[in-house]
Coordinates of C-alpha atoms in Angstrom, one line a residue:
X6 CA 104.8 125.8 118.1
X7 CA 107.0 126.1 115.2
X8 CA 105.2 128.3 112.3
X9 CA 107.8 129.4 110.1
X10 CA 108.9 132.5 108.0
X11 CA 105.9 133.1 106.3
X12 CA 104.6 137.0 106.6
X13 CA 101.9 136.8 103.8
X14 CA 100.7 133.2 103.5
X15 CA 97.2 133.2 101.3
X16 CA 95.2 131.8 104.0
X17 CA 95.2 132.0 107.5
X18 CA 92.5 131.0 110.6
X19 CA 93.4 132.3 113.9
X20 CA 92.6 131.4 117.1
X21 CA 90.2 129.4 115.9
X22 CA 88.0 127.4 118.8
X23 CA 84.9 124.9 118.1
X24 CA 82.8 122.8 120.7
X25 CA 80.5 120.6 120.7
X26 CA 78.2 120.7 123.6
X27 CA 81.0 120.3 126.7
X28 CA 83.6 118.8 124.0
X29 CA 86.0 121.2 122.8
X30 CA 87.2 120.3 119.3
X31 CA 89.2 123.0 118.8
X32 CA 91.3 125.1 121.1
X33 CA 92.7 127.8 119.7
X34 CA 94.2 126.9 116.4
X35 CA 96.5 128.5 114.7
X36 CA 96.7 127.7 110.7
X37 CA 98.6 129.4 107.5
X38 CA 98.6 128.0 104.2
X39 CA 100.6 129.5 101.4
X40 CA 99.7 130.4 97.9
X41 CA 100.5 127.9 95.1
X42 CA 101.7 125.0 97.9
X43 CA 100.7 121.8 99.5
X44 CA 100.1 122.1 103.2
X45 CA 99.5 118.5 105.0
X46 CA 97.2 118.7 107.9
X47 CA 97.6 115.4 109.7
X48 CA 96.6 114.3 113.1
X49 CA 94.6 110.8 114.6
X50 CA 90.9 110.3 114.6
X51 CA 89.1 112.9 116.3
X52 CA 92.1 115.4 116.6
X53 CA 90.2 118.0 115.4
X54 CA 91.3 118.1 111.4
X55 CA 88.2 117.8 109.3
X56 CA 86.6 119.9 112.3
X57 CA 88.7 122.7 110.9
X58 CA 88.9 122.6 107.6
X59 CA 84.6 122.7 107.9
X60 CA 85.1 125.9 109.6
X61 CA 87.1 126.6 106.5
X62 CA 84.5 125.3 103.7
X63 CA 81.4 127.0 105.6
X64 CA 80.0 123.9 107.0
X65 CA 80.8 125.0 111.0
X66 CA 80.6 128.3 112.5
X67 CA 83.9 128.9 114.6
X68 CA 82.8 129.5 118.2
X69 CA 85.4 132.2 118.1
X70 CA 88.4 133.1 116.4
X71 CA 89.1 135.0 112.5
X72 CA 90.1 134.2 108.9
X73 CA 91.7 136.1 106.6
X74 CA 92.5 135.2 102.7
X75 CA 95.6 137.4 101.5
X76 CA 95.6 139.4 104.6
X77 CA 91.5 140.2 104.6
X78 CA 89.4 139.1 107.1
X79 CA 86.4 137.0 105.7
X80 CA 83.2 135.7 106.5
X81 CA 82.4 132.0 106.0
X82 CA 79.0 131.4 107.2
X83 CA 77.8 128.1 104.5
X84 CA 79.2 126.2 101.4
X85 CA 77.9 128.6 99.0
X86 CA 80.4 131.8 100.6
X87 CA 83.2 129.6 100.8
X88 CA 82.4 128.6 97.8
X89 CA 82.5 132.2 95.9
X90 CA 85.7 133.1 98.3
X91 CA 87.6 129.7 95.8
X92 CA 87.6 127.3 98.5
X93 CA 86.2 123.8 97.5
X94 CA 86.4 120.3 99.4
X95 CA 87.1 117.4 98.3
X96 CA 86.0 114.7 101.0
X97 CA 87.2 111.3 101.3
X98 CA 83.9 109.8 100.0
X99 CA 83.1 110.2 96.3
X100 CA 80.1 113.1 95.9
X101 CA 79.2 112.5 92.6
X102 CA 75.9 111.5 90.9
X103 CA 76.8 107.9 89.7
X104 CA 74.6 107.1 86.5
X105 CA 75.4 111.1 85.1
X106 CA 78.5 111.7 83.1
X107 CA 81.7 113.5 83.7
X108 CA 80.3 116.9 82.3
X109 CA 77.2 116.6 84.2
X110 CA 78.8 116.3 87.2
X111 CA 80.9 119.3 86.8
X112 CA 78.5 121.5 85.9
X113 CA 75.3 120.3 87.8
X114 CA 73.4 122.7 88.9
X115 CA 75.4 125.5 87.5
X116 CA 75.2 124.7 84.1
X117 CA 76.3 127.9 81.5
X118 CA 73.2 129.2 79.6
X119 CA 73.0 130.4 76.2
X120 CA 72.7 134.1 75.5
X121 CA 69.2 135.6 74.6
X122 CA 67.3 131.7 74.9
X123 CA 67.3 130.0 78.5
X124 CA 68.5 127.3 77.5
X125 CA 71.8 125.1 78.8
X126 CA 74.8 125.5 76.6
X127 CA 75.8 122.3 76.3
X128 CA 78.9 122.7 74.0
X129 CA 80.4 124.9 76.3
X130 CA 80.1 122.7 79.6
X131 CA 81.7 120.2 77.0
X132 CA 84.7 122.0 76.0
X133 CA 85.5 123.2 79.8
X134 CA 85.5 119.9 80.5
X135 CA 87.5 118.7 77.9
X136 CA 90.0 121.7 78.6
X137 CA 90.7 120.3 82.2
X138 CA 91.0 116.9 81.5
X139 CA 93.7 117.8 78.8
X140 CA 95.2 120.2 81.2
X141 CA 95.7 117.4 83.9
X142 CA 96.8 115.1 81.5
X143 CA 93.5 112.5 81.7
X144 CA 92.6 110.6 78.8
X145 CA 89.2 110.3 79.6
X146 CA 85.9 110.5 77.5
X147 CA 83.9 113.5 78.8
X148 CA 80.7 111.4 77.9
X149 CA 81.7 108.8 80.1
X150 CA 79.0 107.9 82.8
X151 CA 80.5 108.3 86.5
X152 CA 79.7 104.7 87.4
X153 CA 81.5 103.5 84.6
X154 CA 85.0 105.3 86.1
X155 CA 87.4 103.6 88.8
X156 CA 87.6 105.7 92.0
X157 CA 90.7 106.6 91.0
X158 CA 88.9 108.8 87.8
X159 CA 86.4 109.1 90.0
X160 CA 88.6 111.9 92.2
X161 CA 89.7 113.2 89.4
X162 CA 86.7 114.4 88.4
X163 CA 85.4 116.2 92.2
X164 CA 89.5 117.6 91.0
X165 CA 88.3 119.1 88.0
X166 CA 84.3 119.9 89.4
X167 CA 86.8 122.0 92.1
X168 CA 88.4 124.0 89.5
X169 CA 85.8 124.4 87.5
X170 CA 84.6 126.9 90.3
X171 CA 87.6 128.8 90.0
X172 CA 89.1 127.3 93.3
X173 CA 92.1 129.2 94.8
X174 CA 92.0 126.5 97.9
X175 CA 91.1 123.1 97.3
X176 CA 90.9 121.2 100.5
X177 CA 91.9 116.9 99.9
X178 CA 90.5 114.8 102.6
X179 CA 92.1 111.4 102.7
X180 CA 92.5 111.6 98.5
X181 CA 94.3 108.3 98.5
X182 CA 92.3 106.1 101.0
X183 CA 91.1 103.8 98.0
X184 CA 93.5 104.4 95.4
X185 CA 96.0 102.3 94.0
X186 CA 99.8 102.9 93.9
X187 CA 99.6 103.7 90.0
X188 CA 96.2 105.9 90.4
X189 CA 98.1 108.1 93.5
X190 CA 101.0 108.7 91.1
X191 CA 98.8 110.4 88.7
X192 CA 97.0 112.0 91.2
X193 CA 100.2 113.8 92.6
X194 CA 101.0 114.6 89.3
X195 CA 97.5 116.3 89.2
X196 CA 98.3 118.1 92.4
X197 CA 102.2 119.5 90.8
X198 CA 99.5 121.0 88.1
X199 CA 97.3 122.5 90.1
X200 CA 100.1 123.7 92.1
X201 CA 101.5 125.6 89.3
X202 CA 98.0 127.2 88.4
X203 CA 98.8 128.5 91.8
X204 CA 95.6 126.9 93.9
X205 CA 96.5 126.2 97.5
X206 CA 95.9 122.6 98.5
X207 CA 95.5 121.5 102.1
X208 CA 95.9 117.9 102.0
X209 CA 94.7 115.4 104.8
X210 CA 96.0 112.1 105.3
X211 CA 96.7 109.4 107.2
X212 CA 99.6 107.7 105.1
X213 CA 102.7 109.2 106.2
X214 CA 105.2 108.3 103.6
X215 CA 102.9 109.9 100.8
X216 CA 103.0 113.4 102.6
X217 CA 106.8 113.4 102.1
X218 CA 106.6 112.9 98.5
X219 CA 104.0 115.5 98.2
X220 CA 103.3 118.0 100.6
X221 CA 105.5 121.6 101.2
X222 CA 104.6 122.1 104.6
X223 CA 103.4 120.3 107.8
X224 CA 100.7 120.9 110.8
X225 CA 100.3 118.2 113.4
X226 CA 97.3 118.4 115.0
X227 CA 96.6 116.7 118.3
X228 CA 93.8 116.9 121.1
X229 CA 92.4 120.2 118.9
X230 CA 96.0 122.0 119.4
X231 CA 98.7 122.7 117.2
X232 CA 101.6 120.8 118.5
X233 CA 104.0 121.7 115.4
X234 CA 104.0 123.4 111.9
X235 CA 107.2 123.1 109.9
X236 CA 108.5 122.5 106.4
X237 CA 108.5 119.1 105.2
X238 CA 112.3 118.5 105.0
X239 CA 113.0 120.0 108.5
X240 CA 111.0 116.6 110.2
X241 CA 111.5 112.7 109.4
X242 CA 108.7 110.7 109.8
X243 CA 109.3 109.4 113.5
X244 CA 109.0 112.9 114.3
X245 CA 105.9 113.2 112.5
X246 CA 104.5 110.0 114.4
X247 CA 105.2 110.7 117.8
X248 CA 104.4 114.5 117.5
X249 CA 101.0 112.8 116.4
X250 CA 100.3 110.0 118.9
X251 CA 102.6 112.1 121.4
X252 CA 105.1 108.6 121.9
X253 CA 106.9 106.6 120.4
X254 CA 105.6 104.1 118.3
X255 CA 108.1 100.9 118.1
X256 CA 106.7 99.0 115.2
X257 CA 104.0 99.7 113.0
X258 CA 103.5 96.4 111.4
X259 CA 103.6 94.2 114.2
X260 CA 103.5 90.9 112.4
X261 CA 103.5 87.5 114.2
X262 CA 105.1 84.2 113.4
X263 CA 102.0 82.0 113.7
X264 CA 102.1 78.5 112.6
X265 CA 99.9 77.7 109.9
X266 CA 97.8 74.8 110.1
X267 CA 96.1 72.3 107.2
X268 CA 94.4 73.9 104.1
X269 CA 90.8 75.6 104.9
X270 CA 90.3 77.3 101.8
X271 CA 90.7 76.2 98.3
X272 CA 89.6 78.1 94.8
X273 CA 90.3 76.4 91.6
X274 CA 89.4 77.7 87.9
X275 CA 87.4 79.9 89.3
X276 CA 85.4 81.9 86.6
X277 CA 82.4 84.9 86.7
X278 CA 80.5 86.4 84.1
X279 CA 84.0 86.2 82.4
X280 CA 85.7 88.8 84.4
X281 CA 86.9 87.1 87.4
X282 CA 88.9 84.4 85.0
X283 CA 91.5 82.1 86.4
X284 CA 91.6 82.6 89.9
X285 CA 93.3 79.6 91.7
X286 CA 94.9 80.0 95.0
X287 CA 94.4 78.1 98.8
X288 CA 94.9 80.0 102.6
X289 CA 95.6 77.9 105.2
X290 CA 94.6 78.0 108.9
X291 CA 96.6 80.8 110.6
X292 CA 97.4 82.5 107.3
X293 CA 96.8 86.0 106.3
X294 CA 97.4 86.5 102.6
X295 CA 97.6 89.6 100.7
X296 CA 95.4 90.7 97.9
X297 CA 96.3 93.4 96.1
X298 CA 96.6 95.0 92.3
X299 CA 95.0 98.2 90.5
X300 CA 91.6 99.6 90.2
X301 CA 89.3 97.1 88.0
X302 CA 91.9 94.5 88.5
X303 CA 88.8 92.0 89.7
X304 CA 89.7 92.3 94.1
X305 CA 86.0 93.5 95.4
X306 CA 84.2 91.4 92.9
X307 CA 86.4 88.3 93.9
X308 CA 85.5 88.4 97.1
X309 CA 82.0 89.2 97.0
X310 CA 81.9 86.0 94.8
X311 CA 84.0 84.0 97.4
X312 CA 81.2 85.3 100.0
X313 CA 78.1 84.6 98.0
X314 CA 77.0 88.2 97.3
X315 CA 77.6 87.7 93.7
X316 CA 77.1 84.7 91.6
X317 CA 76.7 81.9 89.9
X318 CA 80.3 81.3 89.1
X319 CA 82.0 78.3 87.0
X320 CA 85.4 76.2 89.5
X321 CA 85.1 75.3 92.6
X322 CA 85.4 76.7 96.3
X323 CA 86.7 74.1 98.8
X324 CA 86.0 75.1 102.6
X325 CA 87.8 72.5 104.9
X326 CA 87.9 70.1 102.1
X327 CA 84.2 70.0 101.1
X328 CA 83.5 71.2 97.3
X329 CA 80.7 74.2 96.6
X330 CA 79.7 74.5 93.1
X331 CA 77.3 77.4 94.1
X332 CA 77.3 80.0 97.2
X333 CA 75.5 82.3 99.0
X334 CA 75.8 84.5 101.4
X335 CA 73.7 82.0 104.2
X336 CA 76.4 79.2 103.1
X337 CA 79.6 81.4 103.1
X338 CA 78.2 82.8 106.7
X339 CA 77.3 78.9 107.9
X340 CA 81.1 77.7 106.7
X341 CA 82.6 81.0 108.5
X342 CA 83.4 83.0 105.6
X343 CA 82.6 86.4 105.6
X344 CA 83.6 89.7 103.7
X345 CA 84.7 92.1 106.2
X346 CA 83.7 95.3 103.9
X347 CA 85.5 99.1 103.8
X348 CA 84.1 101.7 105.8
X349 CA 83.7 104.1 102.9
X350 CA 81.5 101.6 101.6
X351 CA 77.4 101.7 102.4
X352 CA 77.7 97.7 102.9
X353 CA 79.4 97.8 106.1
X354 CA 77.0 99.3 108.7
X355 CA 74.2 100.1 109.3
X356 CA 75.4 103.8 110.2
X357 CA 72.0 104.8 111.9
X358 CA 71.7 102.3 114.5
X359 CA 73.4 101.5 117.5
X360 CA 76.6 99.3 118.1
X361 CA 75.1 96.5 119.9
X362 CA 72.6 96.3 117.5
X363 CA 75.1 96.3 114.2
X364 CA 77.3 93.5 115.9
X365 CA 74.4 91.0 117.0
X366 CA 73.2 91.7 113.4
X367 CA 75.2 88.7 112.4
X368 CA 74.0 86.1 114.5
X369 CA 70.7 86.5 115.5
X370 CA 69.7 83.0 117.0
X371 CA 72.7 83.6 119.5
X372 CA 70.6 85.7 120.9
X373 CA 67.2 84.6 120.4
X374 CA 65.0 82.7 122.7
X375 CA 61.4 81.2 121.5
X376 CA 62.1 83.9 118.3
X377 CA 62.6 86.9 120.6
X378 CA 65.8 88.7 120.9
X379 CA 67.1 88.6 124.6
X380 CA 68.3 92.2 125.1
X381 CA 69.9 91.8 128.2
X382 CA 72.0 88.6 126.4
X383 CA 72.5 91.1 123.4
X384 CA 73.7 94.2 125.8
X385 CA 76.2 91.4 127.5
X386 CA 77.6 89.5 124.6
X387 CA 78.2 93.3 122.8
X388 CA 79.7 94.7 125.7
X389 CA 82.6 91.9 125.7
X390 CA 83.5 92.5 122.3
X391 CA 83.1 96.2 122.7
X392 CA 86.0 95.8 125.7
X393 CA 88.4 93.0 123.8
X394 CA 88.7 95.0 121.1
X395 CA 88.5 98.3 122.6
X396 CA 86.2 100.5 120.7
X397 CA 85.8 103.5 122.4
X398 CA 82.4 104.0 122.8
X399 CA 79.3 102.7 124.5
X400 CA 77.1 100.1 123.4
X401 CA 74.3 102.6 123.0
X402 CA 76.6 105.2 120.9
X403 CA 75.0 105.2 116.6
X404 CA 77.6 104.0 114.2
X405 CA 77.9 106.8 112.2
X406 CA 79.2 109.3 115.4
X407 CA 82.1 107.3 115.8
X408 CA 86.1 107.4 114.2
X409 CA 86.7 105.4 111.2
X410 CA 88.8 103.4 113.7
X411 CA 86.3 102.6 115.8
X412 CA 83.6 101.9 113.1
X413 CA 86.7 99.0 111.4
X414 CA 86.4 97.4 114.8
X415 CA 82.3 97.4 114.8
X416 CA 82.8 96.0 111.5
X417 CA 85.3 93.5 113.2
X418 CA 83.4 92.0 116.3
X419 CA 80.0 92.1 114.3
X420 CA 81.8 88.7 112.4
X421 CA 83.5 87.7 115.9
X422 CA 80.4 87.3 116.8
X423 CA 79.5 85.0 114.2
X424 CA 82.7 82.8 114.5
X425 CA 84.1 83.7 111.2
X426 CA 86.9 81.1 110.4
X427 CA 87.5 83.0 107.3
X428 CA 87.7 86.8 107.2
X429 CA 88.2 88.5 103.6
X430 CA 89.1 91.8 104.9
X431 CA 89.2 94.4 102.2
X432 CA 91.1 97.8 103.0
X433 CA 91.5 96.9 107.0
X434 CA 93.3 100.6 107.5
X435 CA 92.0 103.0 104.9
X436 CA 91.3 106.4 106.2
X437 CA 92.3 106.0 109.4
X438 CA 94.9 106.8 112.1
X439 CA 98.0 105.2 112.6
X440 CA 97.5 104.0 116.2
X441 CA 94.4 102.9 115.2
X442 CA 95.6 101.0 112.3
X443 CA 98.5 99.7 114.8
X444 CA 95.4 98.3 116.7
X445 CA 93.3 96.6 113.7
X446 CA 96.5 95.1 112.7
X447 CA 96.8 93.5 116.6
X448 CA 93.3 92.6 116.3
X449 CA 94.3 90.2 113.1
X450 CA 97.2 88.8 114.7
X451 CA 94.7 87.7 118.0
X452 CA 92.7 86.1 114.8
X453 CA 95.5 84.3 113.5
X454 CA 96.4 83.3 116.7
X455 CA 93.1 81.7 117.4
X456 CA 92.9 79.9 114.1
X457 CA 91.5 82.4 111.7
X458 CA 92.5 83.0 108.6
X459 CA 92.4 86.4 107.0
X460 CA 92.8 87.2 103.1
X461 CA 93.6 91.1 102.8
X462 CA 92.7 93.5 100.0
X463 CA 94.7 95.8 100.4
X464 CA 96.1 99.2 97.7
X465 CA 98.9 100.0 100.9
X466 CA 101.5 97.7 99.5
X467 CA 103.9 98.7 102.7
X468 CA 100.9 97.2 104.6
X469 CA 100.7 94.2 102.7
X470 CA 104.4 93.2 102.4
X471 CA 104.2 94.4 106.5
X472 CA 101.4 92.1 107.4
X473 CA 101.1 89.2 105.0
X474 CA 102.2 85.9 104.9
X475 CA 101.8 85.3 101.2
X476 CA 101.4 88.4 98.7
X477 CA 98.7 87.4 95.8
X478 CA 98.5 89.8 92.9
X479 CA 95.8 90.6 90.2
X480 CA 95.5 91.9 87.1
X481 CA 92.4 92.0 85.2
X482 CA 90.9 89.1 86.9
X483 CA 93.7 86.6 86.7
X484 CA 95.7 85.9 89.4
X485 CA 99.4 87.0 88.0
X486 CA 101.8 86.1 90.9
X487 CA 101.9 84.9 94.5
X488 CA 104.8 86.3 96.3
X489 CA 106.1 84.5 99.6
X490 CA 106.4 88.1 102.1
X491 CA 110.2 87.7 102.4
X492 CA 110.4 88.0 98.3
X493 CA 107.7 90.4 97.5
X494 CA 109.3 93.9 96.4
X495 CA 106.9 97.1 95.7
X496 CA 108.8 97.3 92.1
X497 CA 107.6 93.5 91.9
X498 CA 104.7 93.8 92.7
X499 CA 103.6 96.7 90.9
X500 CA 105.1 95.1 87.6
X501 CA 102.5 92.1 88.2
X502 CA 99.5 94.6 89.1
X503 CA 100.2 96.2 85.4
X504 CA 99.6 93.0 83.2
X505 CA 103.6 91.9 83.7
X506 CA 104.2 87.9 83.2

């Protein structure tokens, strides 16, 4: 293991070992951070990253092991002591109370209190608030409800409800996952701030090309070991991949040639509660087309209106050449369109139940006799899609215990099993590792390759100009441009995303 020249870093956990009943998590880990830097932690699903950095917000107890903060052993034993030692996490899912407003948020539960009267001092929360946001650069109304803010804002703000607790280590895990290309931009430039105020920032991901432009130092995590720490400049990002995976990984995007067949989809004029306004476009059999622009750009709501989940709606839908006027979720389902939902979302899964039991979900006559669910049919018909696309897990195992990876692919056979024809697949690789993305992106190609078709929201535009047959951009509703792949550029694309004709 590589660690460096660094005598006095500001943090540092050693030795550090975690199990979980007989599975060791953690095996003696060795981590440094440095004061005022950005360290990238990076490993696959289930190496043992967000294990650690637990250990390091007070959520896990260390089986064994130390760590110190500039050279002083502490104790970390819940949120609140980590909390009071300036170390905050930021987790990939959005923490904040929708339907309060930015200042609320920031200050809940710890709001300041006037002197002499017990009573919440209001201007003040205000003008911290406002401080930060100026400080960052956000031009953002501090009386703004949460719900009414894009995710983008939205991460800002658990940003700014972090320093607000005078953080000195501010933990990022997966910050971009659902962010757009202009939103990460800011949000790096956020990070060079806080940088400069001289907060520590460990930041997870799974996008590789992001850590280069951002991130000071590197620690690859595999199999809950350190296999390398390093600068960023002293490894490329094959290195980074293979120390990751531990091989070599020949292509990333493995697009296939398929040959498309006749027209199965068709959306003309279509129009919703005056957002969703001129969206025209066609997929054909075979096809996977790219849908991709910036936050509130009208991507989610298109589809759920496409699936049935919102509605009415002025155009038409054509599906194999017959016209809908109106849909629902029982039609799109019946016609084999579905919305293949994000795993950070709470539409997905059902994360308390087991895996056979959110993949039959779908199609419950399949395995229904006399209105009674056959479980043996259930356990057999689960158990083949639980092999073909290799989720690693039992049939028994709850949804919410496994890898992001593996709940994409629940997500996945739950709409094999309803013979989808058309899957609307919004971010297929977000938050996860990259041989696991490697595999969701083999699993569309055996769609294709069947007959599917697959329309992709997507914010990765190197996965969208990697795996796409047609690139369609939005911008406030509208569809702006449809790129063929070999023409699509990022610079392109991006102009298009931000209103460009």
């Amino acid at each position: 293991m590589k660690r460096g020249n660094r005598l006095n870093p500001h943090l540092e956990m050693r030795n550090i070992t975690k199990s979980f009943g007989e599975n060791i998590v953690l095996n003696g880990i060795h981590f440094c951070a440095d004061r005022g830097q950005v360290h990238s932690l990076i490993g696959e699903n289930g190496a043992g990253k967000s294990t650690l950095m637990k250990i390091l917000a007070g959520l896990f107890m260390p089986d064994s092991g130390e760590i110190l903060i500039d050279g002083q052993p502490v104790s970390l034993n819940n949120p609140k002591q980590a909390q009071e030692l300036g170390i905050s996490m930021i987790y990939q899912e959005i923490r904040l109370f929708q339907d309060l407003n930015i200042v609320e948020n920031v200050f809940i539960r710890r709001e300041p209190v006037k002197k002499w009267i017990r009573l919440i001092d209001w201007d003040k929360a205000y003008r911290e608030t406002e401080k930060y946001l100026k400080e960052l650069g956000l031009n953002i109304n501090v009386r703004t409800p949460v719900k009414n803010l894009s995710q983008g804002q939205q991460k800002f703000i658990e940003i700014i409800r972090a320093l607000s607790f005078d953080a000195k280590i501010i933990i990022m895990d997966e910050p971009t996952a659902a962010l757009n290309e202009q939103e990460i931009e800011v949000l790096f430039r956020v990070i060079k701030d806080i940088k400069k105020m001289g907060v520590t920032v460990i930041y997870i991901s799974h996008r590789i090309e992001e850590i280069h432009k951002i991130a000071d130092h590197i620690t690859v995590i595999r199999d809950g070991q350190v296999i390398q720490t390093c600068a960023i400049g002293e490894i490329d990002l094959n290195r980074i991949v293979k120390a990751m995976v531990g091989k070599e990984l020949d292509d990333r995007y493995p697009k296939l040639n398929v040959k498309h067949g006749k027209e199965i989809l068709r959306v003309e004029q279509l129009r919703y509660n005056g957002r969703a306004v001129n969206a025209s476009f066609s997929v054909n059999k075979g096809e996977i087309v790219g849908l991709t622009g910036l936050s509130g750009s009208g991507r989610r709501l298109l589809a759920k209106v496409l699936s049935g989940i919102e509605g009415p709606y002025e155009g038409t839908i054509y599906i194999n050449g017959k016209p809908y006027k109106s849909m629902t979720p029982h039609v799109a389902k019946a016609q084999g369109l579905c919305y293949v939902t994000s795993i950070g979302t709470d539409e997905g899964l059902i994360s308390n139940t087991p895996i056979t039991e959110n993949i039959t979900l779908s199609n419950l006559k399949r395995i229904s006799k006399g209105g009674f669910i056959e479980r043996h049919t259930e356990v057999t018909l689960s158990q083949d899609l639980i092999e073909r696309l290799e989720i690693k897990a039992s049939e028994t195992e709850i949804v919410e215990n496994l890898s992001g990876g593996n709940q994409k692919k629940v997500i996945f056979a739950r709409w094999l099993f309803a013979n989808a024809k058309v899957l609307i697949i919004e971010e297929p690789t977000a938050g996860i590792d990259i041989s696991s993305k490697i595999d969701i992106y083999n699993i569309m190609n055996e769609l294709v390759l069947s007959g599917a078709s697959i329309i992709m929201i997507s914010s990765d535009l190197s996965e969208v100009m990697g795996m796409c047959d047609r690139i369609m951009v939005m911008y406030s509703g509208e569809i702006r441009k449809i790129f063929r792949r070999e023409e699509a550029t990022q610079e392109d694309i991006l102009y298009y995303a931000s209103g460009g004709r």
